[in-house]
Amino acid sequence: MAKQEDQFKKVLSHAKEYGYVFQSSEIYDGLSAVYDYAQNGVELKKNIRDYWWKAMVQMHENIVGIDAAILMHPTTWKASGHVDAFNDPLIDNKDSKKRYRADVLVEDFREKINEKINKDITKAKKRFGDAFNEEEFISTNPNVLRRQKQMDEITVELTRVQEENDLEGFRNLILDLGIVCPVSGSKNWTEVKQFNLMFGTQIGASAENSTQVYLRPETAQGIFVNFLNVQKTGRMKIPFGIAQTGKAFRNEIVARQFIFRMREFEQMEMQFFVKPGTQKEWYEAWKQTRLKWHLSLGMGAENYRFHDHDKLAHYADAAADIEFNFPFGFKELEGIHSRTDFDLSQHEEYSGKKLQYFDHTENKSYVPYVVETSIGLDRMFLAVFSKSLVEEELENGTTRTVLKLPAVLAPYKAAILPLVKKDGLPEVARKIMDELKWDFNVFYDEKDAVGKRYRRQDAAGTPFCITVDHDSLEDDSVTIRHRDTMEQKRVKISDLKAIIKAEVDVKKWLQKM
Ligand code: ATP
């Protein structure tokens, strides 16, 4: 655990030091759970968004994108259930005065038990070596069995209190489990209350004429209300998808863990409209497709797992999360939801307009079913950034900090470094820069010794360093150094473009899907 916390602290300070993420309005001591992306962060974020857009929209003939407004007609949120049904259960600790989501407290407690099981398994693995049979150990070891039973019991009760909206039961569950406040360490809890997470604001100048509107808490509804417009103008045939990336806002209560949970964040969502009755197949297919997208980035299959939901939201008939191994453990990175015809039917009812599709093969109209894939761009950023940050021991006994970002996502693809700031080397370096910048985002640096400049680029995540030296003036060649292997090669200046492209090209990465 201490190691995990250390790693997380490193992630936070590295993100700031290397111009990835700053706290919002830092000169005023910041605004809680709101962050700004800095000069490198904005490039990484854009590259993740582009990687998603390429895979989800441009590689599918039957998926198109939109960009809907953040402000929507207020009835949208009545229809979606966000005004009435989307309330989170909250509980306060009387000693620390801190407020928590009751379900998150219980889930975190359950996850701690899971971590203990994992520790038992790791220990046993070490003790038994090659003879270790994990399946047998899990199904027979008394400690593991006891812990698993406790986890199952918690899941059953958590599902019950959520489904029955039993707020007193929720509090009792927290008390029975002996859950303490992470800040005060006490069990002095208030009642559990419901709280709406939407940010409200007013449209219109005067108080009498103003209308209450909301900052959208999810991008999905912008897709649903445009369903028929897109289907008709794009002459889309079912099955087809509409995708969108954009800001969403939630007045989150448990706002810690850096950009994992923010009040203003960005989502990348795709709603796939299908014939009723086929939703299960599409749900399974999208689960697999989305997992493959993650795996294509090469951050290790062991860092992902599916978590099928115990409790389904009122609009869903199946739901799963893709969880990622963040520095604070496995947590939701993306949700895949089979949303039935709930949203479109609700919008039909509240708007009085038909939102149906005429199926020529069936010769009838119906409200399509929807399978949604929804990922937080900021969470994906945190996943990539935290997994890429490593400290490496070198053969000469020193260590180096490297940000091993997948090259396709790295903010800068190459840094161009004249060995010295004279003798015509900067001119050659600038010439290379002027040529490469048409194809790649490249960086120029002539300050400090070249070794120091290499380290700086390693830590910033740049896959290649290109060094111009005195020989370059004679042989039109440069030294290219690879971030991960530190291998250096002499290559022709005219070959640089092809060498870099071979590593950073989206096609190379997405073809792994
Ligand atoms: P959680 O259970 O963590 O609150 P959720 O189930 O409410 O998330 P969804 O409504 O399914 O999340 O949203 C889809 C995705 O949006 C999530 O998988 C996550 O990546 C992202 N997301 C949701 N809330 C936030 C937030 N406050 N900050 C950053 N990303 C978020």
Coordinates of C-alpha atoms and ligand atoms in Angstrom, one line a residue:
M1 CA 0.0 0.0 0.0
A2 CA 2.8 2.4 1.0
K3 CA 4.5 1.6 -2.3
Q4 CA 1.3 2.4 -4.2
E5 CA 0.9 5.7 -2.4
D6 CA 4.5 6.6 -3.2
Q7 CA 3.9 5.9 -6.8
F8 CA 0.8 8.0 -6.8
K9 CA 2.7 10.9 -5.2
K10 CA 5.3 10.6 -7.9
V11 CA 2.7 10.7 -10.6
L12 CA 1.2 13.9 -9.1
S13 CA 4.6 15.7 -8.9
H14 CA 5.8 14.5 -12.3
A15 CA 2.6 15.7 -13.9
K16 CA 3.2 19.2 -12.6
E17 CA 7.0 19.3 -13.1
Y18 CA 6.9 18.2 -16.7
G19 CA 4.0 20.5 -17.7
Y20 CA 1.2 17.9 -17.9
V21 CA -1.4 18.8 -15.3
F22 CA -1.8 21.9 -13.1
Q23 CA -4.3 22.5 -10.4
S24 CA -6.9 25.0 -11.6
S25 CA -6.4 28.6 -10.4
E26 CA -3.4 27.5 -8.4
I27 CA -2.4 31.1 -7.5
Y28 CA -5.6 31.3 -5.5
D29 CA -4.8 27.9 -3.8
G30 CA -6.8 26.0 -6.4
L31 CA -10.4 24.9 -6.9
S32 CA -11.1 21.5 -5.5
A33 CA -11.3 18.6 -8.0
V34 CA -10.8 20.9 -11.0
Y35 CA -7.6 20.7 -13.0
D36 CA -5.9 22.4 -16.0
Y37 CA -4.0 20.6 -18.7
A38 CA -0.6 22.2 -19.4
Q39 CA 1.5 22.4 -22.5
N40 CA 2.4 18.7 -22.7
G41 CA -0.8 17.5 -21.1
V42 CA -3.0 19.1 -23.7
E43 CA -1.1 17.3 -26.5
L44 CA -1.3 13.9 -24.7
K45 CA -5.0 14.5 -24.1
K46 CA -5.6 15.4 -27.7
N47 CA -3.7 12.3 -28.9
I48 CA -5.8 10.0 -26.7
R49 CA -8.9 11.7 -28.0
D50 CA -7.7 11.3 -31.6
Y51 CA -6.8 7.7 -31.1
W52 CA -10.3 7.0 -29.8
W53 CA -12.0 9.0 -32.6
K54 CA -9.9 7.2 -35.3
A55 CA -10.8 3.8 -33.8
M56 CA -14.4 4.5 -33.1
V57 CA -15.6 6.8 -35.8
Q58 CA -13.3 6.9 -38.8
M59 CA -12.6 3.2 -38.9
H60 CA -16.3 2.4 -38.9
E61 CA -18.5 3.2 -41.9
N62 CA -21.6 2.9 -39.7
I63 CA -20.5 5.3 -36.9
V64 CA -20.5 9.1 -37.2
G65 CA -19.7 11.9 -34.8
I66 CA -21.4 14.9 -33.5
D67 CA -20.6 17.8 -31.1
A68 CA -23.7 18.8 -29.2
A69 CA -23.9 21.8 -26.9
I70 CA -23.1 21.6 -23.2
L71 CA -26.4 23.4 -22.3
M72 CA -29.5 21.5 -23.3
H73 CA -33.3 22.0 -22.9
P74 CA -34.0 21.4 -19.2
T75 CA -36.7 18.8 -20.0
T76 CA -33.8 16.6 -21.3
W77 CA -32.8 15.9 -17.7
K78 CA -36.4 15.2 -16.6
A79 CA -36.6 12.6 -19.4
S80 CA -33.2 11.1 -18.7
G81 CA -34.0 10.7 -15.0
H82 CA -31.2 13.0 -13.8
V83 CA -33.5 15.4 -12.1
D84 CA -35.4 12.8 -10.0
A85 CA -33.6 9.5 -10.1
F86 CA -29.9 10.3 -10.2
N87 CA -29.3 11.0 -6.5
D88 CA -26.3 9.7 -4.8
P89 CA -26.4 8.5 -1.2
L90 CA -24.2 10.7 1.0
I91 CA -23.0 10.3 4.6
D92 CA -21.0 12.8 6.7
N93 CA -18.4 12.1 9.4
K94 CA -19.3 14.2 12.4
D95 CA -15.7 14.5 13.6
S96 CA -13.9 15.4 10.4
K97 CA -16.9 17.1 8.8
K98 CA -16.0 15.3 5.6
R99 CA -18.7 14.1 3.3
Y100 CA -18.6 10.7 1.4
R101 CA -20.6 8.7 -1.0
A102 CA -22.0 5.9 1.1
D103 CA -21.6 3.3 -1.8
V104 CA -18.0 4.3 -2.4
L105 CA -17.1 3.8 1.3
V106 CA -18.6 0.3 1.2
E107 CA -16.9 -0.5 -2.1
D108 CA -13.5 0.7 -0.9
F109 CA -13.9 -1.4 2.2
R110 CA -14.7 -4.5 0.0
E111 CA -11.7 -3.8 -2.2
K112 CA -9.4 -3.8 0.8
I113 CA -10.6 -7.3 1.6
N114 CA -9.9 -8.2 -2.1
E115 CA -6.3 -6.8 -1.7
K116 CA -5.8 -9.0 1.3
I117 CA -6.8 -12.1 -0.8
N118 CA -4.3 -11.0 -3.5
K119 CA -1.6 -10.6 -0.9
D120 CA -2.3 -14.2 0.4
I121 CA -2.0 -15.5 -3.1
T122 CA 1.3 -13.6 -3.8
K123 CA 2.7 -15.0 -0.5
A124 CA 1.7 -18.5 -1.3
K125 CA 3.1 -18.2 -4.8
K126 CA 6.4 -17.3 -3.4
R127 CA 6.3 -20.1 -0.8
F128 CA 5.3 -22.9 -3.2
G129 CA 7.1 -21.8 -6.3
D130 CA 6.4 -23.8 -9.4
A131 CA 4.2 -26.3 -7.5
F132 CA 1.7 -23.5 -6.8
N133 CA -1.8 -24.1 -8.1
E134 CA -3.7 -20.8 -7.8
E135 CA -7.2 -22.2 -8.5
E136 CA -6.8 -24.9 -5.9
F137 CA -5.4 -22.4 -3.3
I138 CA -8.4 -20.0 -3.9
S139 CA -10.9 -22.8 -3.5
T140 CA -9.4 -24.4 -0.4
N141 CA -7.4 -21.9 1.7
P142 CA -9.5 -21.1 4.8
N143 CA -8.4 -17.4 5.0
V144 CA -9.3 -16.8 1.3
L145 CA -12.6 -18.6 1.7
R146 CA -13.5 -16.6 4.7
R147 CA -12.6 -13.3 3.0
Q148 CA -14.4 -14.2 -0.2
K149 CA -17.5 -15.0 1.9
Q150 CA -17.4 -11.7 3.6
M151 CA -17.0 -9.9 0.2
D152 CA -20.0 -11.8 -1.2
E153 CA -22.1 -10.9 1.8
I154 CA -21.2 -7.2 1.5
T155 CA -22.1 -7.3 -2.2
V156 CA -25.5 -8.8 -1.5
E157 CA -26.4 -6.3 1.2
L158 CA -25.0 -3.3 -0.8
T159 CA -27.1 -4.4 -3.8
R160 CA -30.2 -4.7 -1.6
V161 CA -29.9 -1.3 0.1
Q162 CA -29.3 0.4 -3.3
E163 CA -32.1 -1.3 -5.0
E164 CA -34.6 -0.7 -2.2
N165 CA -33.2 2.8 -1.6
D166 CA -33.0 1.8 2.1
L167 CA -31.0 4.7 3.5
E168 CA -31.1 3.5 7.1
G169 CA -30.0 0.0 5.9
F170 CA -27.1 1.8 4.1
R171 CA -26.0 3.5 7.4
N172 CA -26.3 0.2 9.3
L173 CA -24.2 -1.6 6.7
I174 CA -21.4 1.1 7.2
L175 CA -21.7 0.7 11.0
D176 CA -21.8 -3.1 11.0
L177 CA -18.7 -3.3 8.8
G178 CA -17.0 -0.9 11.3
I179 CA -16.0 1.5 8.5
V180 CA -14.0 4.5 9.8
C181 CA -13.6 7.9 8.2
P182 CA -10.2 8.0 6.4
V183 CA -9.6 11.4 7.8
S184 CA -10.7 11.3 11.5
G185 CA -10.5 7.6 11.9
S186 CA -13.9 7.7 13.8
K187 CA -17.2 5.8 13.3
N188 CA -19.2 8.9 14.2
W189 CA -21.5 8.9 11.1
T190 CA -24.6 11.0 10.3
E191 CA -27.7 9.6 8.6
V192 CA -27.5 8.8 4.9
K193 CA -29.0 11.5 2.6
Q194 CA -29.7 11.8 -1.1
F195 CA -27.9 14.5 -3.1
N196 CA -28.2 15.6 -6.8
L197 CA -24.9 15.9 -8.6
M198 CA -26.0 18.3 -11.4
F199 CA -24.6 21.8 -11.6
G200 CA -27.5 24.3 -12.2
T201 CA -27.3 27.7 -13.8
Q202 CA -29.7 30.3 -15.3
I203 CA -30.3 31.3 -18.9
G204 CA -31.6 34.9 -19.4
A205 CA -30.8 38.3 -17.9
S206 CA -33.5 39.0 -15.4
A207 CA -34.7 36.9 -12.5
E208 CA -38.3 36.8 -13.8
N209 CA -37.4 35.7 -17.3
S210 CA -34.6 33.3 -16.5
T211 CA -34.8 29.6 -16.9
Q212 CA -33.0 27.0 -14.8
V213 CA -30.7 24.9 -17.0
Y214 CA -28.0 22.4 -16.1
L215 CA -24.4 21.8 -17.3
R216 CA -24.7 18.3 -18.8
P217 CA -23.7 15.5 -16.4
E218 CA -23.1 13.2 -19.4
T219 CA -22.6 13.6 -23.1
A220 CA -25.0 10.8 -24.0
Q221 CA -28.2 12.8 -24.0
G222 CA -26.9 15.1 -26.7
I223 CA -26.7 12.0 -28.9
F224 CA -30.2 10.7 -28.0
V225 CA -32.0 14.0 -28.7
N226 CA -30.2 14.2 -32.1
F227 CA -30.8 10.5 -33.0
L228 CA -33.4 11.1 -35.6
N229 CA -31.7 14.2 -37.2
V230 CA -28.5 12.2 -37.7
Q231 CA -30.3 9.0 -38.8
K232 CA -32.3 10.9 -41.5
T233 CA -29.6 13.4 -42.7
G234 CA -26.9 10.7 -42.7
R235 CA -29.3 8.1 -44.1
M236 CA -28.0 5.7 -41.5
K237 CA -29.2 2.1 -41.4
I238 CA -29.5 0.1 -38.2
P239 CA -27.2 -1.0 -36.7
F240 CA -25.3 2.3 -36.5
G241 CA -23.5 4.5 -33.9
I242 CA -23.2 8.2 -33.0
A243 CA -20.1 9.2 -31.1
Q244 CA -19.2 12.3 -29.3
T245 CA -16.4 13.7 -27.1
G246 CA -16.9 16.6 -24.8
K247 CA -17.1 18.1 -21.3
A248 CA -19.4 16.8 -18.6
F249 CA -20.0 18.3 -15.2
R250 CA -20.8 16.6 -11.9
N251 CA -20.7 18.1 -8.4
E252 CA -18.9 15.1 -7.1
I253 CA -18.6 14.6 -3.4
V254 CA -15.8 12.1 -3.2
A255 CA -13.5 14.4 -5.2
R256 CA -10.0 13.1 -4.5
Q257 CA -7.6 11.0 -6.5
F258 CA -6.4 13.8 -8.8
I259 CA -7.9 13.7 -12.3
F260 CA -9.6 10.3 -11.6
R261 CA -12.7 12.1 -10.3
M262 CA -13.2 15.7 -11.3
R263 CA -16.0 18.1 -11.2
E264 CA -15.4 19.1 -14.8
F265 CA -14.2 16.3 -17.0
E266 CA -14.4 15.0 -20.6
Q267 CA -16.1 11.9 -21.8
M268 CA -15.7 10.0 -25.0
E269 CA -19.0 8.2 -25.7
M270 CA -20.6 6.2 -28.5
Q271 CA -24.2 5.1 -28.6
F272 CA -24.9 2.2 -30.9
F273 CA -28.5 1.8 -32.1
V274 CA -29.6 -1.7 -32.7
K275 CA -32.7 -3.8 -33.5
P276 CA -34.5 -4.8 -30.3
G277 CA -33.6 -8.3 -29.3
T278 CA -30.0 -8.1 -30.7
Q279 CA -28.7 -5.9 -27.9
K280 CA -27.0 -8.8 -25.9
E281 CA -24.8 -9.8 -28.9
W282 CA -23.8 -6.2 -29.5
Y283 CA -23.1 -5.6 -25.9
E284 CA -20.8 -8.6 -25.8
A285 CA -19.1 -7.5 -29.1
W286 CA -18.5 -4.0 -27.9
K287 CA -17.1 -5.2 -24.6
Q288 CA -14.5 -7.2 -26.6
T289 CA -13.8 -4.4 -29.1
R290 CA -13.2 -1.8 -26.4
L291 CA -10.9 -4.1 -24.5
K292 CA -8.9 -4.7 -27.6
W293 CA -8.6 -0.9 -28.1
H294 CA -7.0 -0.6 -24.7
L295 CA -4.7 -3.6 -25.2
S296 CA -3.5 -2.1 -28.5
L297 CA -1.6 0.5 -26.5
G298 CA 0.6 -2.2 -25.0
M299 CA 0.2 -1.3 -21.3
G300 CA -0.1 -5.0 -20.2
A301 CA -3.2 -7.2 -20.3
E302 CA -2.8 -7.9 -16.6
N303 CA -3.7 -4.3 -15.8
Y304 CA -7.3 -4.6 -17.2
R305 CA -10.3 -6.6 -16.0
F306 CA -14.0 -6.6 -16.5
H307 CA -16.3 -6.0 -13.6
D308 CA -19.9 -7.0 -14.3
H309 CA -22.4 -4.8 -12.4
D310 CA -24.3 -6.3 -9.5
K311 CA -26.7 -3.5 -9.5
L312 CA -28.1 -2.3 -12.8
A313 CA -29.1 1.4 -13.3
H314 CA -32.8 1.8 -14.0
Y315 CA -32.1 2.2 -17.8
A316 CA -29.9 -0.9 -18.3
D317 CA -30.3 -4.6 -18.9
A318 CA -26.6 -5.3 -18.7
A319 CA -23.6 -3.3 -17.7
A320 CA -19.9 -3.9 -17.2
D321 CA -16.9 -1.7 -16.4
I322 CA -13.4 -2.1 -17.8
E323 CA -11.3 -1.6 -14.7
F324 CA -7.7 -0.5 -14.8
N325 CA -4.9 -1.0 -12.3
F326 CA -4.4 2.6 -11.2
P327 CA -1.7 3.5 -8.6
F328 CA -4.5 3.1 -6.0
G329 CA -5.8 -0.2 -7.3
F330 CA -8.3 -1.5 -9.8
K331 CA -11.0 1.1 -10.6
E332 CA -13.4 1.9 -13.3
L333 CA -11.9 3.3 -16.5
E334 CA -14.8 2.7 -19.0
G335 CA -18.4 1.6 -18.8
I336 CA -20.2 -0.5 -21.4
H337 CA -24.0 -0.4 -20.9
S338 CA -26.9 -2.0 -22.7
R339 CA -29.3 0.9 -22.2
T340 CA -32.4 -0.8 -23.8
D341 CA -34.9 1.7 -25.4
F342 CA -35.1 3.6 -22.2
D343 CA -33.6 6.9 -23.3
L344 CA -35.3 7.2 -26.7
S345 CA -38.7 6.2 -25.2
Q346 CA -38.4 8.7 -22.5
H347 CA -37.5 11.5 -24.9
E348 CA -40.5 10.4 -27.1
E349 CA -42.8 10.7 -24.1
Y350 CA -41.4 14.1 -22.8
S351 CA -41.1 15.7 -26.2
G352 CA -44.2 14.3 -27.8
K353 CA -42.2 13.5 -31.0
K354 CA -41.7 10.1 -32.5
L355 CA -38.1 8.8 -32.2
Q356 CA -38.5 5.7 -34.3
Y357 CA -36.7 4.0 -37.0
F358 CA -38.4 2.5 -40.1
D359 CA -36.8 -0.9 -40.8
H360 CA -37.2 -1.7 -44.5
T361 CA -36.2 -5.3 -44.1
E362 CA -38.8 -5.8 -41.4
N363 CA -41.3 -3.3 -42.9
K364 CA -42.0 -1.8 -39.5
S365 CA -41.1 1.0 -37.2
Y366 CA -39.5 0.6 -33.8
V367 CA -37.6 2.4 -31.0
P368 CA -34.1 1.1 -31.3
Y369 CA -32.2 -0.4 -28.4
V370 CA -28.9 1.2 -27.5
V371 CA -25.5 -0.2 -26.4
E372 CA -23.2 2.5 -25.0
T373 CA -19.5 2.7 -24.6
S374 CA -18.4 5.5 -22.3
I375 CA -14.9 6.3 -21.2
G376 CA -13.5 9.3 -19.3
L377 CA -10.8 11.0 -21.2
D378 CA -9.1 12.3 -18.0
R379 CA -9.2 8.8 -16.5
M380 CA -7.6 7.4 -19.6
F381 CA -5.0 10.1 -19.4
L382 CA -4.3 9.1 -15.8
A383 CA -4.1 5.4 -16.7
V384 CA -1.6 6.0 -19.5
F385 CA 0.4 8.5 -17.6
S386 CA 0.7 6.6 -14.3
K387 CA 1.5 3.3 -16.0
S388 CA 4.2 4.9 -18.2
L389 CA 6.1 6.5 -15.4
V390 CA 9.0 4.3 -14.3
E391 CA 12.3 4.6 -12.5
E392 CA 15.0 2.5 -14.1
E393 CA 18.2 1.2 -12.6
L394 CA 21.0 1.6 -15.1
E395 CA 24.0 -0.6 -15.5
N396 CA 26.3 2.1 -14.2
G397 CA 24.4 2.1 -10.9
T398 CA 22.5 5.4 -11.5
T399 CA 18.7 5.6 -12.0
R400 CA 16.7 7.4 -14.7
T401 CA 13.1 8.5 -14.7
V402 CA 11.3 7.6 -18.0
L403 CA 7.8 8.3 -19.1
K404 CA 7.3 5.4 -21.4
L405 CA 4.2 6.7 -23.1
P406 CA 3.0 4.7 -26.1
A407 CA 4.8 6.5 -28.9
V408 CA 1.5 7.1 -30.8
L409 CA 0.3 9.2 -27.8
A410 CA 3.5 11.0 -26.8
P411 CA 3.1 14.9 -27.0
Y412 CA 6.4 15.3 -28.9
K413 CA 7.6 12.5 -31.2
A414 CA 11.2 13.7 -31.4
A415 CA 13.6 16.3 -29.9
I416 CA 16.2 17.8 -32.1
L417 CA 19.4 18.6 -30.3
P418 CA 22.5 20.3 -31.7
L419 CA 25.5 18.9 -29.8
V420 CA 26.9 22.4 -29.3
K421 CA 25.4 25.9 -29.8
K422 CA 27.9 26.9 -32.5
D423 CA 29.8 25.8 -35.6
G424 CA 26.7 25.8 -37.7
L425 CA 25.1 22.8 -35.8
P426 CA 22.0 24.8 -34.7
E427 CA 21.3 25.7 -38.3
V428 CA 21.3 22.1 -39.4
A429 CA 19.1 21.2 -36.4
R430 CA 16.7 23.9 -37.3
K431 CA 16.6 22.7 -40.9
I432 CA 15.7 19.2 -39.7
M433 CA 13.1 20.7 -37.4
D434 CA 11.5 22.7 -40.2
E435 CA 11.2 19.6 -42.3
L436 CA 9.9 17.2 -39.7
K437 CA 7.3 19.5 -38.1
W438 CA 5.0 19.1 -41.1
D439 CA 4.5 15.5 -40.1
F440 CA 5.2 15.4 -36.4
N441 CA 5.1 17.5 -33.3
V442 CA 8.9 18.0 -32.7
F443 CA 10.9 19.9 -30.0
Y444 CA 14.1 21.9 -30.2
D445 CA 16.5 22.1 -27.4
E446 CA 20.1 23.4 -27.3
K447 CA 20.6 24.2 -23.6
D448 CA 22.8 22.1 -21.3
A449 CA 25.0 19.0 -22.0
V450 CA 23.5 16.5 -24.3
G451 CA 23.3 13.8 -21.6
K452 CA 21.1 16.1 -19.5
R453 CA 18.9 16.9 -22.5
Y454 CA 18.4 13.2 -23.1
R455 CA 17.3 12.7 -19.5
R456 CA 14.9 15.6 -19.8
Q457 CA 13.3 14.1 -22.9
D458 CA 13.1 10.7 -21.2
A459 CA 11.2 12.2 -18.3
A460 CA 8.9 14.2 -20.7
G461 CA 8.1 11.0 -22.7
T462 CA 9.6 11.9 -26.1
P463 CA 10.3 8.6 -28.0
F464 CA 13.2 9.9 -30.0
C465 CA 16.2 12.3 -29.6
I466 CA 18.0 13.4 -32.8
T467 CA 21.5 14.7 -32.2
V468 CA 23.3 16.9 -34.8
D469 CA 27.1 16.8 -34.4
H470 CA 30.1 18.0 -36.4
D471 CA 30.1 14.9 -38.6
S472 CA 26.6 15.8 -39.6
L473 CA 28.0 18.7 -41.6
E474 CA 30.0 16.3 -43.7
D475 CA 27.9 13.1 -43.9
D476 CA 24.3 14.4 -43.7
S477 CA 23.8 11.9 -40.9
V478 CA 22.6 12.3 -37.3
T479 CA 22.5 10.1 -34.2
I480 CA 19.0 8.9 -33.3
R481 CA 18.4 7.7 -29.7
H482 CA 15.5 5.6 -28.7
R483 CA 13.9 6.5 -25.4
D484 CA 13.1 3.0 -24.1
T485 CA 16.2 1.1 -25.2
M486 CA 18.6 4.1 -25.0
E487 CA 20.1 2.6 -28.2
Q488 CA 21.8 5.1 -30.5
K489 CA 22.1 4.7 -34.2
R490 CA 23.7 6.7 -37.0
V491 CA 21.2 7.4 -39.7
K492 CA 20.8 9.6 -42.8
I493 CA 18.8 12.8 -42.2
S494 CA 16.7 11.9 -45.2
D495 CA 15.6 8.7 -43.5
L496 CA 14.4 10.3 -40.3
K497 CA 10.8 10.8 -41.3
A498 CA 10.4 7.1 -42.2
I499 CA 12.1 5.9 -39.0
I500 CA 9.9 8.1 -36.8
K501 CA 6.7 7.3 -38.7
A502 CA 7.3 3.5 -38.3
E503 CA 7.0 4.0 -34.5
V504 CA 4.4 6.6 -34.1
D505 CA 1.9 5.9 -36.9
V506 CA -1.7 5.4 -35.7
K507 CA -2.1 2.6 -38.3
K508 CA 0.7 0.5 -36.7
W509 CA -0.9 0.8 -33.3
L510 CA -4.5 0.3 -34.2
Q511 CA -3.8 -2.6 -36.4
K512 CA -2.9 -4.5 -33.2
M513 CA -6.7 -4.5 -32.4
Ligands
ATP1 P1 -18.0 6.3 -11.0 O1 -18.7 5.0 -10.5 O2 -16.5 6.2 -10.9 O3 -18.5 7.5 -10.4 P2 -19.8 6.3 -13.2 O4 -20.2 4.9 -13.2 O5 -20.7 7.3 -12.5 O6 -18.3 6.5 -12.5 P3 -20.4 6.8 -15.9 O7 -21.5 7.7 -15.6 O8 -20.6 5.5 -16.4 O9 -19.4 6.8 -14.6 O10 -19.4 7.6 -16.9 C1 -18.6 7.0 -17.8 C2 -17.1 7.3 -17.6 O11 -16.9 8.6 -17.4 C3 -16.5 6.6 -16.4 O12 -16.2 5.2 -16.7 C4 -15.3 7.4 -16.1 O13 -14.2 7.0 -16.9 C5 -15.8 8.8 -16.5 N1 -16.1 9.6 -15.3 C6 -17.3 9.6 -14.6 N2 -17.3 10.5 -13.6 C7 -16.1 11.1 -13.7 C8 -15.5 12.2 -13.0 N3 -16.1 12.7 -12.0 N4 -14.2 12.5 -13.3 C9 -13.6 12.0 -14.3 N5 -14.1 11.0 -15.1 C10 -15.3 10.5 -14.8

